[in-house]
Structures are given as C-alpha cells and as structure tokens.
Amino acid sequence: MRNTISLRIADFLKSYPPFHLLEQEELKSIAEEITVQYNYKGEHLFKQEDPCKPYFYLIQQGAVEIYQNENGKEITLDQCDEGDLFGLRPLFAGKHYSISAKTLEESIFYLIPIQAFKPITVNNPKVSEYLLSSLASNTHTPYYTESPSRGNLDLTSDIHELQTVHYNKKLISCSKDTTIKDLAGLMNLHSVGSVVILEDGKPTGIVTDKDIRVKVASGNWDIQMPVKEIMNSPVICYPASLTASQAHLAMMKHRISHICITEDGTPNSNALGIVAEHDLIVSQGNNPYFLMKALLRAKKTKDLKKIRRNITALLEQYIKSNIPMTHISRVMFELNDATIKKCIALSIKKMNTPPPCKFAWMSLGSQGRKEQLLLTDQDNAIVFEDQDEASYPDIHTYFMELAKNVNKRLLKIGFDYCPADMMAGNPKWCLSLSQWKEQFSDWVKSPIDDHILLCQVFFDYDISYGELNLVNALADHIFKVTSDLPIFKANLARSALLNPSPMGFFRQFLLETNGEYKDFFDLKKRALIPITDAARVLILEHQVKNINNTFERYEKLAELEPQNRELYLSASYATKVLLKFRTRQGLMHGDSGRFIDLKSLSKEEKVKLKRCFNTIGDLQDLIKLRYKLVNLI
Amino acid sequence: MKWFTKKSTDDAPGFWKAYLETFREPLPEFAHQTTYVAFDTETTGFDFNQDRILALGAVKILDNQIRLDDTLEIYTTQDHFNPDTVPIHGILHNPRHQTISELEMLKQFLDYIGNAPLIAHHANFDIGMINQALKRHGLPPLKNKVVDTMKFYRRGLITSNLVDKQRSYSLDEVAEKLNVPLKDRHTAAGDAFITALIFMKLWRRWEKKKSLKTKTLIRVQ
C-alpha cells in the first residue's frame, strides 16, 4: 500500500486495451513510472516534425485532435477521447512525429514511458500488434473528418463521398429457424431495423422492419413461422472498404436499406457488421434534420458529444455561406433544445424512480432567448408542483439530484458551468412554484442591483422539459408583481444602462485595460448585453410574453411603437450582426467568441461594428428619456 | 526513552539546516518553471494541540505534470488515537502500512518540499498540523509560500448574491465543479493528487499564457 495513486491508475489502465492483456504486476510497475499531465483546451501536445518524446499518451479525460499538414491545409485524421492512445511513433523507433496532436477540450493524460513499456511489447506480441494497428489508424485514416475545423478545411467540397462507411459492428443475428415473433423481439430489444440470419457466421438472409410490415403485419405470414420463410436472400454484401457514395448507390440500385459487411465482400465469408441507410445519412452530418434524428436516437452522453461536433460544423457552414441569422438561430435553438431534452431524459432514466411530481426545466439566459449558437455557459432552473410540508424535503432532494446529474451531462457535452452558479443544481434554483413566487416578490420589492440582475434572467426563459403550466403560472406572477411597481421598471431600465458604452469620447473602441484579455474588445459586455437588456426593458412595458428572442423583440416593438419604428428595426438588424460577429469569432478561436482582437478585423468590419454601436447609443438615450433616468444616475 | 530524545535533538538541526539552505535559491521567475508540492494530511481529529497526523501524501507539480515516480506517502506511528475519525479515513490504530515516527515524517517531508510553494485545500489546517508537529520537536514553523486551492477557487467565482464569498467549499465540491475525477478520497496521497489537479485546472483557467510570473500565481488567492 505504498503508492495509492499509481495503484488507482493501474486500475484505470486495466479497463483499456492493450493494458487489459497485461498482468497485475506489470500494470503496477508501469503505473509507478507514469507522469500525469494536464492541458488546457487548444494546446499542442506535439507538432508534425517535432522530435519524438520518450513517452506515449493515454487520454484519461478530455479529447484530442490528430491532424496532418498537407500543402498548408490541416487535415483531421482522428479524434481520440477517453481511453485512447496516441503519439505511439516513438515506440516503433520513429525519430520525429508524422502528425500533430492538439487538445479539443481540457484534458488529463497519462504519459507512459517508452523505456518501461518496451520490454512488455517485446514479450507480448498481442500488445505490440494492437499498438501497431492503433498507430496505423491514427495516421492513415482515409477520410477527412467534417468536425470542428479551426482552419481552412473546405466545407463545401464533397469530401464525404470518399469516406469509407462506418458500419455497425454489433451485428444482431439469429438462425433461420428462429420464429418471426422472436425475431421481432430481438429487433425491439436492440432497437434495430434489421436482423441478419447467419449460418456458420456467414450471412444467408436478412429481415428488415419493412419485411415485418409488408409480409407479417399484412397477415400473409404467421408470427410462429420460421424466419427463413420471409427472409431476403441472398444478402447484398460488401467489404469494409466500401465508401459512403458506393453504399448509397448500392442501396438505390438494389432498393434496399441495409448492406451487410463481410470479410471479403461476398456472402461466402464471415459477416462483420451492417450499414443501415439511416446511419449512412446521419454520418453525412451537416444536415439539421439528420442531426436531430441522431440526437433523438442517442443513448449516451458520449453520443451527444459527438453529434455536438457535427452541430458546430453545421454552424460554421451556415456562417460561411451567409445564411440569415434568423434561420441560423432557429435551427441552433432546436438542436440545443433537443440536446438538453435528451440530457434530462437520460438523467431521469438514471434516477431510481420516476419524478415524484410534475416539474419543469427552464433554460435561462441565451438559450432562453434562443440566441445560443456556440457552446456557452449553462443557465437553468427547476420549478416543481407545490408540496405539503411532510413530503417536501424528499421531493426537493430528488430534483436536486436530478439537476446535478443534468448539469454534469451538459458540462460533458461542452456547456460550461455558470460561473455565478445560476443552475438547477443550486438549491436556490430548484424550488416549488409557490417558493419561486415568494422569491420573486422579495426580489422585486427590494430592487438592489443583484436582485435586478436575477429578475432579468427570468424574463428570458424557455421551457426545455416538463410541465408548461408551471412555467406559465410563474411568468404570470412575474408580470403581475412588476407591473404594479414603476420603481422596479425604472431600476431595471437603469441597470440596462449600467454597461458602459462601446465607444470612447473620440469614437474609438474601448478596450479592456487589464486581465487576460487586456487590449481586446469585450463584445459581450459592451455590445450584446446592452442591446439585450434594452430590448427586455422596452418590451416589458408592453407586457409581451413569449417573445424572448432579442431581435424578434425589436421587430415586435417596431410594430407596437410606430413612432420609433426605424430605430427598432435597426436595433433588430444590429443584434443579428453582433450575434454573427460573435459566432464567427468563436468558431475562429474555438471559444465563446466574447473577446475580439481588433487587429484581426478589416476596416469594413470595424465600420459595421461602429454602426451597430450608434444604434445602441440611440436605444440607451431612448430609455434614459422614457424613464427619466437623467436625474437618477 | 531518554536516548531517543537526545538523538533527535542532535539530528534535528541537520535536516532543518538543509531545509533552510534550499531557501537561499530564489523561486524561478516564471510559474511554469517552478516546482510546487501539493499535499494533504489525514489526522486523528481537528484539534491542533490534541490531534496528530496519521498519514501524509504529497506530489510534485512541474510544468503541468505530476510524476508518479516521485511522490511521498507516509504513515506515522501513533501514541494518540481518536476512534471517531476512523470511519472517515479508514486508518486504524494498528495499520497494515509500514509506519515511521513523527520526526522521521518531518525529515522526509522537509527533504521532499525544500523551498517549493505548497498547495493544499484548506491549507491553514494542514500547514497548522505540520507546524504543531515541528513545534513538538522544538523547530520553527514552515517557511514555504502557500496557495490554498479553496481560496483560489472562490476567487474565481463571480460576485452575486448567490455566491457567498465567505462560504467554504469542500474538496469534493470543488473537484466536482472542475470535473476532476474523484477517486481515493480520504487517503492522504489520493487527496494530494486531486488537489494537484485542481490547482493545475484553476491556474490554467485563470491565466493561459506562459509568461505568468511565479510571484503572481502565488499571490492569486
């Protein structure tokens, strides 16, 4: 019991290949030599042509992108995550890396020294075999990934066509004498659309859900009959080298929805897996319809994370092709919403019991306003039905546990925790309806700055899951208590003007003067927050519910106040421009896009930004005048 | 036992002098060139005067790396024993680990840390326990700079009425918020390792540039 930490690390190693092949003693001695390394998102571990390090990498937590430079273009070869090995070249006497590795998120690595590991590969051919094949898959993957490229990957070209298909290796199969009923049971159990009938490992037939529909449900065949009566034979087979476009063509040609992958591509060799039309289309990735389908089918947080990368790629494509912001934000909202819903559903499943009463999950902040494009912080809350005093503690505990689980899942997908802890997992943000009402009444009555900030968050909410009535009851309450209090509105208005104007006296940009982002322009604080806050204050005057999106709020305002129509329309336009700006910056730097390096902007972009700022100034003047804030400040 | 006390007083100045000697060397200028030591103690209780250190674990951090071939894990021989805390750390009075005397623990610990800045969660407690042990052997308190990961974490939170600046955050809580895998809680070595990961994560969240000065990082809390 001398080295507790390395014992634990040995435990971790044991569950990942090739370490599962090693003896406990071997694992222990390797674990004692390991170095643990932490890297922030976007850091290079090594670059192509760098001299090899004396160790290779195992990912304990996080994700890494392996890429290669070819003619000045970055080509993604692989994305590794937990339990994957990379940087194996030095094990095989390489002197320089032939690839580059960069973290996609913050990561923890176990660095395994070659010196300690080499003797094991010599004595254990299975281990070295595994490592050689990993090395190969790191370097020669014959497809280009369509995932978040931070560079100049050309997203419009049809690279996808050349990818080899990803086939499902978990083949669901049965024998030809199985009854149709049992086969349908198998399909339900594994939620698959097809079952392959195997004889000595070779595919002799296939039954798809279409066959069940056409042949069995129609009453032509009895469910007690063996499947050989209804199976399709021969099975259309291809080798694993099948490309996506080839698979598409084959399916069209044979009018089938499933292709079996076999060792030599004929029905006379062992079946390896199956390609379904559905999977093929989803792998095309950048199509919102199929991303949505994939989200709905996801079974694990890990699946959601992978889909997330495709969503980012879609966003990038949209921004590049200059698609209208209104459309982009709607599509992104739907995809984010589906992601959140899925997380909640997965977490509920994980709890031992179903929710003890009705509840609603509210998304606040940018997702509530349907403006969350990039992955930003999560802001959310839970409201549940009123309870009698006796059962309250248990129910509160249940929802707290659920909320923490959901918060954690969202974090794993890439939604960072809210730094102000405005999350359902905070006991203050997980309350029953009447407690929420009470809390609001308190906030409104003592409108110190903090309380105003909290109220603001709640004017921008969206229900993500659960009972709409609860959320509506809460919203009605908020409108009721605020409408009777003009002083509250004046305070809200005042806080909307708190954030400093984006322009200095000489019409120059105001840059941050200290901290990590010194000399950067804070787009969120100086432009997006003021324009969002202004919209919220102005729309509150008209008691308009259910429009939470900033540019839609301005459009509505233009309709409600014809005398200010022009200003509101330009505000709506400015919001879209600013959002697009932020998204583009975020995609470029792989972050939230909040801080802008002005040097990277063209003259034209700067002029455009300044025009938006003028609109913000005009809006702030309007608010000052309307709420007579001149003497208040 | 007279001879033992005599021996230790003869001995003490030697390792203490060597420890002091390490402070002649200034800390490296940049934060990523500096070696830090994250450590944790398991004790018989929370009373500085009554309670004793049962186990001590420490790991070194240099340039975002922790080397597992250079860690410290010590179990001490006990005279004082508080049965109340056994359920927490699971260290029994007659442990199966090889144990050493308190003085030997201090010797090994001082030799391990040298002038490295110390990292601990609720550092006042762990530093206090070590200082009490030093005092029992007639030695002055530790001279190292200290970073408390609890304060470091709290400093990073945004001011709002929901974040109570005075509130204390447990190691579990901080680890969970920063997505640090929680294994080996309540073993000194395991907690030291978790504290080290927390420190690295907080550091890089707060400042990503390599030009960060050691002085600045130590002052951050």
Short mmCIF file of N, CA and C in Angstrom, two decimals, chain A residues 362-365 369 422 429 436-461 474-475 477-479 481-483 485 487-489 491-493 495 532-533 536-537 540 548 553, chain B residues 160-162:
data_model
loop_
_atom_site.label_atom_id
_atom_site.label_comp_id
_atom_site.label_asym_id
_atom_site.label_seq_id
_atom_site.Cartn_x
_atom_site.Cartn_y
_atom_site.Cartn_z
N MET A 362 -36.34 24.88 -16.83
CA MET A 362 -36.30 26.13 -17.57
C MET A 362 -34.87 26.43 -18.00
N SER A 363 -34.71 26.78 -19.27
CA SER A 363 -33.42 27.27 -19.73
C SER A 363 -33.48 28.78 -19.68
N LEU A 364 -32.45 29.38 -19.12
CA LEU A 364 -32.44 30.83 -18.96
C LEU A 364 -31.34 31.42 -19.83
N GLY A 365 -31.20 32.72 -19.78
CA GLY A 365 -30.10 33.37 -20.48
C GLY A 365 -30.19 33.17 -21.99
N ARG A 369 -33.32 32.87 -24.64
CA ARG A 369 -33.64 33.86 -25.67
C ARG A 369 -33.52 33.29 -27.08
N MET A 422 -25.88 29.97 -11.46
CA MET A 422 -27.31 30.01 -11.76
C MET A 422 -27.66 28.73 -12.49
N TRP A 429 -32.06 27.47 -6.92
CA TRP A 429 -32.65 27.48 -8.26
C TRP A 429 -33.45 26.21 -8.52
N TRP A 436 -40.91 29.86 -5.58
CA TRP A 436 -40.40 30.73 -6.64
C TRP A 436 -41.13 32.08 -6.59
N LYS A 437 -42.45 31.99 -6.46
CA LYS A 437 -43.26 33.21 -6.44
C LYS A 437 -42.82 34.11 -5.29
N GLU A 438 -42.64 33.48 -4.16
CA GLU A 438 -42.23 34.23 -2.98
C GLU A 438 -40.88 34.91 -3.24
N GLN A 439 -39.96 34.14 -3.80
CA GLN A 439 -38.62 34.66 -4.07
C GLN A 439 -38.68 35.87 -4.99
N PHE A 440 -39.53 35.78 -6.02
CA PHE A 440 -39.67 36.90 -6.95
C PHE A 440 -40.23 38.13 -6.26
N SER A 441 -41.27 37.91 -5.47
CA SER A 441 -41.87 39.05 -4.77
C SER A 441 -40.81 39.75 -3.94
N ASP A 442 -39.98 38.95 -3.27
CA ASP A 442 -38.91 39.53 -2.46
C ASP A 442 -37.94 40.34 -3.31
N TRP A 443 -37.53 39.74 -4.42
CA TRP A 443 -36.56 40.41 -5.29
C TRP A 443 -37.09 41.75 -5.78
N VAL A 444 -38.35 41.71 -6.22
CA VAL A 444 -38.91 42.91 -6.81
C VAL A 444 -39.08 44.01 -5.77
N LYS A 445 -39.41 43.60 -4.55
CA LYS A 445 -39.65 44.59 -3.52
C LYS A 445 -38.38 45.27 -3.04
N SER A 446 -37.29 44.55 -3.04
CA SER A 446 -36.04 45.21 -2.65
C SER A 446 -35.06 45.20 -3.84
N PRO A 447 -35.31 46.13 -4.76
CA PRO A 447 -34.56 46.04 -6.02
C PRO A 447 -33.12 46.53 -5.91
N ILE A 448 -32.30 45.84 -5.14
CA ILE A 448 -30.88 46.14 -5.20
C ILE A 448 -30.34 45.52 -6.49
N ASP A 449 -29.16 45.94 -6.88
CA ASP A 449 -28.63 45.53 -8.19
C ASP A 449 -28.66 44.03 -8.42
N ASP A 450 -28.25 43.28 -7.40
CA ASP A 450 -28.22 41.84 -7.54
C ASP A 450 -29.58 41.28 -7.89
N HIS A 451 -30.59 41.78 -7.22
CA HIS A 451 -31.94 41.27 -7.45
C HIS A 451 -32.43 41.60 -8.85
N ILE A 452 -32.04 42.77 -9.31
CA ILE A 452 -32.46 43.14 -10.66
C ILE A 452 -31.83 42.21 -11.66
N LEU A 453 -30.56 41.93 -11.43
CA LEU A 453 -29.87 41.01 -12.31
C LEU A 453 -30.59 39.67 -12.37
N LEU A 454 -31.02 39.20 -11.20
CA LEU A 454 -31.69 37.91 -11.14
C LEU A 454 -33.03 37.95 -11.85
N CYS A 455 -33.77 39.05 -11.67
CA CYS A 455 -35.06 39.17 -12.35
C CYS A 455 -34.87 39.15 -13.86
N GLN A 456 -33.86 39.88 -14.31
CA GLN A 456 -33.61 39.95 -15.74
C GLN A 456 -33.47 38.57 -16.34
N VAL A 457 -32.73 37.73 -15.64
CA VAL A 457 -32.51 36.39 -16.14
C VAL A 457 -33.85 35.70 -16.37
N PHE A 458 -34.82 35.99 -15.49
CA PHE A 458 -36.09 35.29 -15.58
C PHE A 458 -37.08 35.88 -16.58
N PHE A 459 -36.72 37.02 -17.16
CA PHE A 459 -37.59 37.48 -18.23
C PHE A 459 -37.22 36.79 -19.54
N ASP A 460 -36.08 36.14 -19.55
CA ASP A 460 -35.65 35.40 -20.74
C ASP A 460 -35.58 33.93 -20.38
N TYR A 461 -36.69 33.24 -20.47
CA TYR A 461 -36.61 31.83 -20.13
C TYR A 461 -37.32 31.05 -21.20
N LEU A 474 -45.69 30.88 -13.28
CA LEU A 474 -44.60 31.67 -12.75
C LEU A 474 -44.47 32.99 -13.53
N ALA A 475 -44.56 32.88 -14.85
CA ALA A 475 -44.44 34.07 -15.69
C ALA A 475 -45.55 35.07 -15.39
N HIS A 477 -47.10 35.46 -12.68
CA HIS A 477 -46.80 36.07 -11.39
C HIS A 477 -45.78 37.20 -11.56
N ILE A 478 -44.73 36.93 -12.32
CA ILE A 478 -43.69 37.95 -12.50
C ILE A 478 -44.27 39.21 -13.13
N PHE A 479 -45.09 39.01 -14.16
CA PHE A 479 -45.68 40.19 -14.81
C PHE A 479 -46.57 40.96 -13.85
N VAL A 481 -46.46 41.12 -10.48
CA VAL A 481 -45.79 41.88 -9.43
C VAL A 481 -44.98 43.05 -9.98
N THR A 482 -44.46 42.91 -11.20
CA THR A 482 -43.64 44.02 -11.72
C THR A 482 -44.50 45.14 -12.27
N SER A 483 -45.70 44.81 -12.79
CA SER A 483 -46.48 45.85 -13.44
C SER A 483 -47.00 46.87 -12.43
N LEU A 485 -45.29 48.07 -10.02
CA LEU A 485 -44.19 48.78 -9.39
C LEU A 485 -43.37 49.59 -10.39
N ILE A 487 -41.28 51.80 -9.91
CA ILE A 487 -39.91 51.99 -9.47
C ILE A 487 -39.03 50.82 -9.88
N PHE A 488 -39.64 49.64 -9.91
CA PHE A 488 -38.88 48.47 -10.33
C PHE A 488 -38.44 48.61 -11.78
N LYS A 489 -39.41 49.06 -12.59
CA LYS A 489 -39.09 49.22 -14.01
C LYS A 489 -37.99 50.25 -14.21
N ASN A 491 -35.69 50.92 -12.16
CA ASN A 491 -34.43 50.28 -11.76
C ASN A 491 -33.90 49.33 -12.82
N LEU A 492 -34.83 48.60 -13.41
CA LEU A 492 -34.45 47.69 -14.48
C LEU A 492 -33.84 48.49 -15.63
N ALA A 493 -34.49 49.60 -15.93
CA ALA A 493 -34.00 50.47 -17.01
C ALA A 493 -32.62 51.00 -16.68
N SER A 495 -30.42 49.63 -14.79
CA SER A 495 -29.40 48.58 -14.89
C SER A 495 -29.08 48.26 -16.36
N THR A 532 -29.33 43.60 -25.50
CA THR A 532 -30.28 42.61 -24.98
C THR A 532 -31.09 43.19 -23.82
N ASP A 533 -30.39 43.85 -22.92
CA ASP A 533 -31.06 44.45 -21.76
C ASP A 533 -32.07 45.49 -22.19
N ARG A 536 -35.26 43.99 -23.42
CA ARG A 536 -36.05 43.40 -22.34
C ARG A 536 -36.86 44.47 -21.62
N VAL A 537 -36.21 45.58 -21.29
CA VAL A 537 -36.89 46.67 -20.59
C VAL A 537 -38.03 47.22 -21.44
N LEU A 540 -41.04 44.89 -21.83
CA LEU A 540 -41.76 44.68 -20.57
C LEU A 540 -42.90 45.70 -20.44
N ASN A 548 -38.93 36.01 -26.52
CA ASN A 548 -37.76 36.17 -25.70
C ASN A 548 -36.52 36.50 -26.51
N ARG A 553 -37.87 40.63 -30.42
CA ARG A 553 -38.44 41.66 -29.55
C ARG A 553 -38.42 43.02 -30.23
N SER B 160 -22.15 37.65 -6.78
CA SER B 160 -23.60 37.71 -6.94
C SER B 160 -24.15 37.30 -5.59
N ASN B 161 -25.39 37.59 -5.35
CA ASN B 161 -25.87 37.24 -4.01
C ASN B 161 -26.06 35.75 -3.84
N LEU B 162 -25.87 35.01 -4.95
CA LEU B 162 -25.98 33.56 -4.82
C LEU B 162 -24.65 32.94 -4.45
#
